[in-house]
Amino acid sequence: MSAARIEMRIEVAIAWHDRQCVVELDLPAEATVADALQRVATNAEFAGVDLRTAPVGIYGRVVDRGQRLREGDRVEIYRSLAIDPMSARRRRARRDVSRRAAD
């Protein structure tokens, strides 16, 4: 008799400025973050994302690709910011000041 293969369900998520993609996966109990990334690599939603080098985390905490997963984990793929948040705030502030001056 062979041992039953125990699986767990996890999610892999990535967000863009206008949408997000969350994929549910069933993986073996001993699976790692790298295993989850390998499984979503062929998914069209992840095309153009370098899954080998992109920072990744579990529920907002950056982790190594060798991190073992647990039932219910959400693996998050982080992208580079298009613009530094502080620079974006400065631009908005300048724009707001310009609008008030024109009124």
mmCIF file of N, CA and C in Angstrom:
data_model
loop_
_atom_site.group_PDB
_atom_site.id
_atom_site.type_symbol
_atom_site.label_atom_id
_atom_site.label_comp_id
_atom_site.label_asym_id
_atom_site.label_seq_id
_atom_site.Cartn_x
_atom_site.Cartn_y
_atom_site.Cartn_z
ATOM 1 N N MET A 1 0.840 -1.170 0.000
ATOM 2 C CA MET A 1 0.000 0.000 0.000
ATOM 3 C C MET A 1 0.894 1.246 0.000
ATOM 4 N N SER A 2 0.616 2.194 -0.887
ATOM 5 C CA SER A 2 1.430 3.409 -0.954
ATOM 6 C C SER A 2 0.848 4.467 -0.026
ATOM 7 N N ALA A 3 1.726 5.309 0.464
ATOM 8 C CA ALA A 3 1.295 6.372 1.375
ATOM 9 C C ALA A 3 0.483 7.399 0.605
ATOM 10 N N ALA A 4 -0.557 7.905 1.224
ATOM 11 C CA ALA A 4 -1.387 8.924 0.591
ATOM 12 C C ALA A 4 -0.576 10.213 0.466
ATOM 13 N N ARG A 5 -0.688 10.843 -0.666
ATOM 14 C CA ARG A 5 0.027 12.098 -0.888
ATOM 15 C C ARG A 5 -0.793 13.239 -0.294
ATOM 16 N N ILE A 6 -0.264 13.866 0.712
ATOM 17 C CA ILE A 6 -0.977 14.954 1.374
ATOM 18 C C ILE A 6 -0.714 16.241 0.604
ATOM 19 N N GLU A 7 -1.778 16.947 0.285
ATOM 20 C CA GLU A 7 -1.645 18.196 -0.441
ATOM 21 C C GLU A 7 -2.181 19.352 0.388
ATOM 22 N N MET A 8 -1.799 20.536 -0.024
ATOM 23 C CA MET A 8 -2.301 21.749 0.604
ATOM 24 C C MET A 8 -2.726 22.715 -0.487
ATOM 25 N N ARG A 9 -3.606 23.604 -0.135
ATOM 26 C CA ARG A 9 -4.059 24.628 -1.073
ATOM 27 C C ARG A 9 -3.446 25.953 -0.658
ATOM 28 N N ILE A 10 -2.847 26.636 -1.644
ATOM 29 C CA ILE A 10 -2.243 27.946 -1.412
ATOM 30 C C ILE A 10 -2.688 28.870 -2.538
ATOM 31 N N GLU A 11 -2.341 30.128 -2.439
ATOM 32 C CA GLU A 11 -2.609 31.107 -3.492
ATOM 33 C C GLU A 11 -1.298 31.758 -3.900
ATOM 34 N N VAL A 12 -1.232 32.133 -5.180
ATOM 35 C CA VAL A 12 -0.126 32.949 -5.677
ATOM 36 C C VAL A 12 -0.773 34.206 -6.248
ATOM 37 N N ALA A 13 -0.289 35.370 -5.841
ATOM 38 C CA ALA A 13 -0.923 36.630 -6.230
ATOM 39 C C ALA A 13 0.106 37.622 -6.757
ATOM 40 N N ILE A 14 -0.361 38.429 -7.711
ATOM 41 C CA ILE A 14 0.423 39.565 -8.204
ATOM 42 C C ILE A 14 -0.563 40.680 -8.500
ATOM 43 N N ALA A 15 -0.133 41.915 -8.292
ATOM 44 C CA ALA A 15 -1.002 43.063 -8.544
ATOM 45 C C ALA A 15 -0.292 44.056 -9.452
ATOM 46 N N TRP A 16 -1.081 44.627 -10.352
ATOM 47 C CA TRP A 16 -0.623 45.716 -11.204
ATOM 48 C C TRP A 16 -1.409 46.956 -10.788
ATOM 49 N N HIS A 17 -1.138 48.076 -11.401
ATOM 50 C CA HIS A 17 -1.825 49.303 -10.994
ATOM 51 C C HIS A 17 -3.325 49.247 -11.265
ATOM 52 N N ASP A 18 -3.764 48.421 -12.191
ATOM 53 C CA ASP A 18 -5.180 48.403 -12.566
ATOM 54 C C ASP A 18 -5.893 47.068 -12.319
ATOM 55 N N ARG A 19 -5.177 46.061 -11.864
ATOM 56 C CA ARG A 19 -5.810 44.748 -11.657
ATOM 57 C C ARG A 19 -4.894 43.865 -10.812
ATOM 58 N N GLN A 20 -5.456 42.752 -10.398
ATOM 59 C CA GLN A 20 -4.657 41.763 -9.695
ATOM 60 C C GLN A 20 -5.022 40.385 -10.210
ATOM 61 N N CYS A 21 -4.145 39.443 -9.991
ATOM 62 C CA CYS A 21 -4.375 38.057 -10.379
ATOM 63 C C CYS A 21 -4.053 37.186 -9.171
ATOM 64 N N VAL A 22 -4.992 36.332 -8.823
ATOM 65 C CA VAL A 22 -4.790 35.387 -7.731
ATOM 66 C C VAL A 22 -5.098 34.002 -8.281
ATOM 67 N N VAL A 23 -4.128 33.097 -8.167
ATOM 68 C CA VAL A 23 -4.279 31.732 -8.657
ATOM 69 C C VAL A 23 -4.211 30.780 -7.465
ATOM 70 N N GLU A 24 -5.184 29.887 -7.364
ATOM 71 C CA GLU A 24 -5.160 28.875 -6.311
ATOM 72 C C GLU A 24 -4.455 27.636 -6.838
ATOM 73 N N LEU A 25 -3.623 27.045 -5.995
ATOM 74 C CA LEU A 25 -2.873 25.847 -6.370
ATOM 75 C C LEU A 25 -3.001 24.784 -5.288
ATOM 76 N N ASP A 26 -3.005 23.529 -5.711
ATOM 77 C CA ASP A 26 -2.863 22.405 -4.793
ATOM 78 C C ASP A 26 -1.447 21.892 -4.966
ATOM 79 N N LEU A 27 -0.683 21.889 -3.885
ATOM 80 C CA LEU A 27 0.721 21.487 -3.925
ATOM 81 C C LEU A 27 0.977 20.418 -2.872
ATOM 82 N N PRO A 28 2.033 19.632 -3.069
ATOM 83 C CA PRO A 28 2.407 18.648 -2.047
ATOM 84 C C PRO A 28 2.741 19.346 -0.735
ATOM 85 N N ALA A 29 2.586 18.636 0.361
ATOM 86 C CA ALA A 29 2.794 19.208 1.693
ATOM 87 C C ALA A 29 4.195 19.780 1.886
ATOM 88 N N GLU A 30 5.190 19.266 1.195
ATOM 89 C CA GLU A 30 6.570 19.735 1.377
ATOM 90 C C GLU A 30 6.963 20.837 0.388
ATOM 91 N N ALA A 31 6.000 21.425 -0.323
ATOM 92 C CA ALA A 31 6.276 22.418 -1.364
ATOM 93 C C ALA A 31 6.868 23.703 -0.781
ATOM 94 N N THR A 32 7.647 24.379 -1.631
ATOM 95 C CA THR A 32 8.282 25.644 -1.267
ATOM 96 C C THR A 32 7.719 26.771 -2.132
ATOM 97 N N VAL A 33 8.116 27.986 -1.821
ATOM 98 C CA VAL A 33 7.736 29.145 -2.626
ATOM 99 C C VAL A 33 8.202 28.933 -4.065
ATOM 100 N N ALA A 34 9.404 28.424 -4.254
ATOM 101 C CA ALA A 34 9.926 28.173 -5.599
ATOM 102 C C ALA A 34 9.034 27.203 -6.371
ATOM 103 N N ASP A 35 8.509 26.187 -5.697
ATOM 104 C CA ASP A 35 7.604 25.235 -6.346
ATOM 105 C C ASP A 35 6.338 25.932 -6.826
ATOM 106 N N ALA A 36 5.791 26.807 -6.001
ATOM 107 C CA ALA A 36 4.583 27.538 -6.369
ATOM 108 C C ALA A 36 4.847 28.445 -7.564
ATOM 109 N N LEU A 37 5.993 29.125 -7.566
ATOM 110 C CA LEU A 37 6.334 30.004 -8.683
ATOM 111 C C LEU A 37 6.523 29.213 -9.971
ATOM 112 N N GLN A 38 7.111 28.050 -9.855
ATOM 113 C CA GLN A 38 7.304 27.202 -11.027
ATOM 114 C C GLN A 38 5.962 26.792 -11.627
ATOM 115 N N ARG A 39 4.985 26.518 -10.770
ATOM 116 C CA ARG A 39 3.664 26.110 -11.241
ATOM 117 C C ARG A 39 2.929 27.227 -11.976
ATOM 118 N N VAL A 40 3.109 28.491 -11.555
ATOM 119 C CA VAL A 40 2.390 29.589 -12.218
ATOM 120 C C VAL A 40 3.168 30.180 -13.387
ATOM 121 N N ALA A 41 4.382 29.743 -13.599
ATOM 122 C CA ALA A 41 5.232 30.323 -14.648
ATOM 123 C C ALA A 41 4.613 30.219 -16.041
ATOM 124 N N THR A 42 3.812 29.209 -16.280
ATOM 125 C CA THR A 42 3.202 29.041 -17.601
ATOM 126 C C THR A 42 1.859 29.758 -17.724
ATOM 127 N N ASN A 43 1.381 30.344 -16.644
ATOM 128 C CA ASN A 43 0.109 31.063 -16.652
ATOM 129 C C ASN A 43 0.297 32.394 -17.373
ATOM 130 N N ALA A 44 -0.556 32.692 -18.333
ATOM 131 C CA ALA A 44 -0.448 33.913 -19.137
ATOM 132 C C ALA A 44 -0.493 35.177 -18.284
ATOM 133 N N GLU A 45 -1.183 35.135 -17.148
ATOM 134 C CA GLU A 45 -1.276 36.311 -16.278
ATOM 135 C C GLU A 45 0.093 36.736 -15.738
ATOM 136 N N PHE A 46 1.035 35.809 -15.688
ATOM 137 C CA PHE A 46 2.351 36.100 -15.132
ATOM 138 C C PHE A 46 3.401 36.338 -16.223
ATOM 139 N N ALA A 47 2.953 36.410 -17.469
ATOM 140 C CA ALA A 47 3.876 36.653 -18.587
ATOM 141 C C ALA A 47 4.542 38.014 -18.397
ATOM 142 N N GLY A 48 5.802 38.078 -18.661
ATOM 143 C CA GLY A 48 6.538 39.321 -18.536
ATOM 144 C C GLY A 48 7.088 39.583 -17.137
ATOM 145 N N VAL A 49 6.748 38.741 -16.182
ATOM 146 C CA VAL A 49 7.264 38.880 -14.824
ATOM 147 C C VAL A 49 8.417 37.899 -14.660
ATOM 148 N N ASP A 50 9.565 38.377 -14.255
ATOM 149 C CA ASP A 50 10.713 37.496 -14.052
ATOM 150 C C ASP A 50 10.557 36.817 -12.699
ATOM 151 N N LEU A 51 9.935 35.659 -12.706
ATOM 152 C CA LEU A 51 9.646 34.946 -11.466
ATOM 153 C C LEU A 51 10.904 34.419 -10.781
ATOM 154 N N ARG A 52 12.027 34.409 -11.488
ATOM 155 C CA ARG A 52 13.279 33.945 -10.873
ATOM 156 C C ARG A 52 13.907 35.009 -9.986
ATOM 157 N N THR A 53 13.635 36.294 -10.273
ATOM 158 C CA THR A 53 14.304 37.361 -9.539
ATOM 159 C C THR A 53 13.371 38.315 -8.801
ATOM 160 N N ALA A 54 12.097 38.299 -9.130
ATOM 161 C CA ALA A 54 11.155 39.222 -8.469
ATOM 162 C C ALA A 54 11.099 38.931 -6.971
ATOM 163 N N PRO A 55 11.049 39.968 -6.159
ATOM 164 C CA PRO A 55 10.891 39.745 -4.718
ATOM 165 C C PRO A 55 9.555 39.048 -4.450
ATOM 166 N N VAL A 56 9.545 38.164 -3.473
ATOM 167 C CA VAL A 56 8.325 37.433 -3.128
ATOM 168 C C VAL A 56 8.136 37.447 -1.617
ATOM 169 N N GLY A 57 6.898 37.238 -1.214
ATOM 170 C CA GLY A 57 6.608 37.205 0.206
ATOM 171 C C GLY A 57 5.394 36.344 0.483
ATOM 172 N N ILE A 58 5.130 36.155 1.747
ATOM 173 C CA ILE A 58 3.926 35.467 2.196
ATOM 174 C C ILE A 58 3.217 36.432 3.135
ATOM 175 N N TYR A 59 2.020 36.846 2.742
ATOM 176 C CA TYR A 59 1.235 37.802 3.527
ATOM 177 C C TYR A 59 2.039 39.036 3.934
ATOM 178 N N GLY A 60 2.726 39.644 2.949
ATOM 179 C CA GLY A 60 3.411 40.906 3.189
ATOM 180 C C GLY A 60 4.780 40.813 3.816
ATOM 181 N N ARG A 61 5.253 39.623 4.107
ATOM 182 C CA ARG A 61 6.583 39.442 4.702
ATOM 183 C C ARG A 61 7.481 38.813 3.646
ATOM 184 N N VAL A 62 8.547 39.496 3.262
ATOM 185 C CA VAL A 62 9.465 38.994 2.247
ATOM 186 C C VAL A 62 10.100 37.693 2.740
ATOM 187 N N VAL A 63 10.119 36.693 1.855
ATOM 188 C CA VAL A 63 10.678 35.385 2.200
ATOM 189 C C VAL A 63 11.606 34.898 1.092
ATOM 190 N N ASP A 64 12.401 33.919 1.424
ATOM 191 C CA ASP A 64 13.292 33.256 0.482
ATOM 192 C C ASP A 64 12.495 32.240 -0.324
ATOM 193 N N ARG A 65 12.932 31.969 -1.534
ATOM 194 C CA ARG A 65 12.237 30.998 -2.381
ATOM 195 C C ARG A 65 12.261 29.573 -1.808
ATOM 196 N N GLY A 66 13.161 29.301 -0.913
ATOM 197 C CA GLY A 66 13.234 27.992 -0.285
ATOM 198 C C GLY A 66 12.282 27.833 0.898
ATOM 199 N N GLN A 67 11.559 28.889 1.231
ATOM 200 C CA GLN A 67 10.607 28.851 2.346
ATOM 201 C C GLN A 67 9.537 27.783 2.098
ATOM 202 N N ARG A 68 9.345 26.900 3.064
ATOM 203 C CA ARG A 68 8.288 25.878 2.965
ATOM 204 C C ARG A 68 6.942 26.547 3.141
ATOM 205 N N LEU A 69 5.979 26.074 2.402
ATOM 206 C CA LEU A 69 4.629 26.628 2.462
ATOM 207 C C LEU A 69 3.769 25.852 3.441
ATOM 208 N N ARG A 70 2.724 26.529 3.910
ATOM 209 C CA ARG A 70 1.743 25.893 4.788
ATOM 210 C C ARG A 70 0.364 26.086 4.175
ATOM 211 N N GLU A 71 -0.539 25.238 4.546
ATOM 212 C CA GLU A 71 -1.928 25.322 4.086
ATOM 213 C C GLU A 71 -2.434 26.752 4.237
ATOM 214 N N GLY A 72 -3.015 27.282 3.149
ATOM 215 C CA GLY A 72 -3.620 28.609 3.189
ATOM 216 C C GLY A 72 -2.684 29.769 2.944
ATOM 217 N N ASP A 73 -1.381 29.526 2.772
ATOM 218 C CA ASP A 73 -0.449 30.626 2.514
ATOM 219 C C ASP A 73 -0.819 31.352 1.228
ATOM 220 N N ARG A 74 -0.492 32.623 1.195
ATOM 221 C CA ARG A 74 -0.671 33.441 -0.009
ATOM 222 C C ARG A 74 0.710 33.953 -0.408
ATOM 223 N N VAL A 75 1.245 33.402 -1.489
ATOM 224 C CA VAL A 75 2.543 33.827 -2.014
ATOM 225 C C VAL A 75 2.297 35.076 -2.854
ATOM 226 N N GLU A 76 2.985 36.146 -2.530
ATOM 227 C CA GLU A 76 2.815 37.407 -3.233
ATOM 228 C C GLU A 76 4.080 37.722 -4.024
ATOM 229 N N ILE A 77 3.885 38.105 -5.268
ATOM 230 C CA ILE A 77 4.994 38.499 -6.136
ATOM 231 C C ILE A 77 4.990 40.018 -6.175
ATOM 232 N N TYR A 78 6.106 40.599 -5.774
ATOM 233 C CA TYR A 78 6.197 42.053 -5.709
ATOM 234 C C TYR A 78 6.869 42.593 -6.960
ATOM 235 N N ARG A 79 6.330 43.700 -7.472
ATOM 236 C CA ARG A 79 6.907 44.342 -8.653
ATOM 237 C C ARG A 79 7.598 45.634 -8.233
ATOM 238 N N SER A 80 8.436 46.108 -9.103
ATOM 239 C CA SER A 80 9.067 47.403 -8.866
ATOM 240 C C SER A 80 8.004 48.484 -8.978
ATOM 241 N N LEU A 81 8.148 49.519 -8.189
ATOM 242 C CA LEU A 81 7.218 50.637 -8.283
ATOM 243 C C LEU A 81 7.515 51.447 -9.527
ATOM 244 N N ALA A 82 6.478 51.928 -10.184
ATOM 245 C CA ALA A 82 6.654 52.746 -11.377
ATOM 246 C C ALA A 82 7.256 54.097 -11.003
ATOM 247 N N ILE A 83 6.907 54.576 -9.815
ATOM 248 C CA ILE A 83 7.425 55.853 -9.339
ATOM 249 C C ILE A 83 7.531 55.776 -7.822
ATOM 250 N N ASP A 84 8.526 56.408 -7.295
ATOM 251 C CA ASP A 84 8.721 56.462 -5.847
ATOM 252 C C ASP A 84 7.518 57.163 -5.207
ATOM 253 N N PRO A 85 6.933 56.606 -4.161
ATOM 254 C CA PRO A 85 5.753 57.219 -3.543
ATOM 255 C C PRO A 85 5.970 58.661 -3.090
ATOM 256 N N MET A 86 7.144 58.977 -2.575
ATOM 257 C CA MET A 86 7.417 60.346 -2.137
ATOM 258 C C MET A 86 7.439 61.299 -3.335
ATOM 259 N N SER A 87 8.018 60.868 -4.445
ATOM 260 C CA SER A 87 8.037 61.696 -5.654
ATOM 261 C C SER A 87 6.617 61.925 -6.166
ATOM 262 N N ALA A 88 5.787 60.902 -6.114
ATOM 263 C CA ALA A 88 4.398 61.027 -6.561
ATOM 264 C C ALA A 88 3.651 62.044 -5.698
ATOM 265 N N ARG A 89 3.865 62.008 -4.388
ATOM 266 C CA ARG A 89 3.216 62.977 -3.489
ATOM 267 C C ARG A 89 3.670 64.398 -3.806
ATOM 268 N N ARG A 90 4.951 64.565 -4.070
ATOM 269 C CA ARG A 90 5.464 65.909 -4.396
ATOM 270 C C ARG A 90 4.829 66.431 -5.682
ATOM 271 N N ARG A 91 4.713 65.553 -6.691
ATOM 272 C CA ARG A 91 4.077 65.967 -7.952
ATOM 273 C C ARG A 91 2.639 66.407 -7.710
ATOM 274 N N ARG A 92 1.894 65.611 -6.933
ATOM 275 C CA ARG A 92 0.494 65.972 -6.658
ATOM 276 C C ARG A 92 0.414 67.297 -5.915
ATOM 277 N N ALA A 93 1.299 67.497 -4.953
ATOM 278 C CA ALA A 93 1.293 68.742 -4.185
ATOM 279 C C ALA A 93 1.580 69.938 -5.087
ATOM 280 N N ARG A 94 2.568 69.811 -5.981
ATOM 281 C CA ARG A 94 2.880 70.905 -6.915
ATOM 282 C C ARG A 94 1.699 71.189 -7.822
ATOM 283 N N ARG A 95 1.063 70.128 -8.298
ATOM 284 C CA ARG A 95 -0.091 70.272 -9.192
ATOM 285 C C ARG A 95 -1.241 70.986 -8.450
ATOM 286 N N ASP A 96 -1.482 70.597 -7.206
ATOM 287 C CA ASP A 96 -2.549 71.217 -6.423
ATOM 288 C C ASP A 96 -2.271 72.697 -6.164
ATOM 289 N N VAL A 97 -1.023 73.027 -5.862
ATOM 290 C CA VAL A 97 -0.644 74.410 -5.629
ATOM 291 C C VAL A 97 -0.839 75.222 -6.910
ATOM 292 N N SER A 98 -0.461 74.647 -8.043
ATOM 293 C CA SER A 98 -0.621 75.341 -9.328
ATOM 294 C C SER A 98 -2.090 75.599 -9.630
ATOM 295 N N ARG A 99 -2.939 74.631 -9.343
ATOM 296 C CA ARG A 99 -4.383 74.795 -9.603
ATOM 297 C C ARG A 99 -4.970 75.886 -8.718
ATOM 298 N N ARG A 100 -4.578 75.895 -7.441
ATOM 299 C CA ARG A 100 -5.108 76.931 -6.538
ATOM 300 C C ARG A 100 -4.636 78.311 -6.942
ATOM 301 N N ALA A 101 -3.418 78.414 -7.431
ATOM 302 C CA ALA A 101 -2.885 79.707 -7.860
ATOM 303 C C ALA A 101 -3.611 80.206 -9.100
ATOM 304 N N ALA A 102 -4.055 79.288 -9.958
ATOM 305 C CA ALA A 102 -4.752 79.665 -11.184
ATOM 306 C C ALA A 102 -6.191 80.086 -10.911
ATOM 307 N N ASP A 103 -6.753 79.636 -9.790
ATOM 308 C CA ASP A 103 -8.164 79.969 -9.477
ATOM 309 C C ASP A 103 -8.322 81.332 -8.989
#
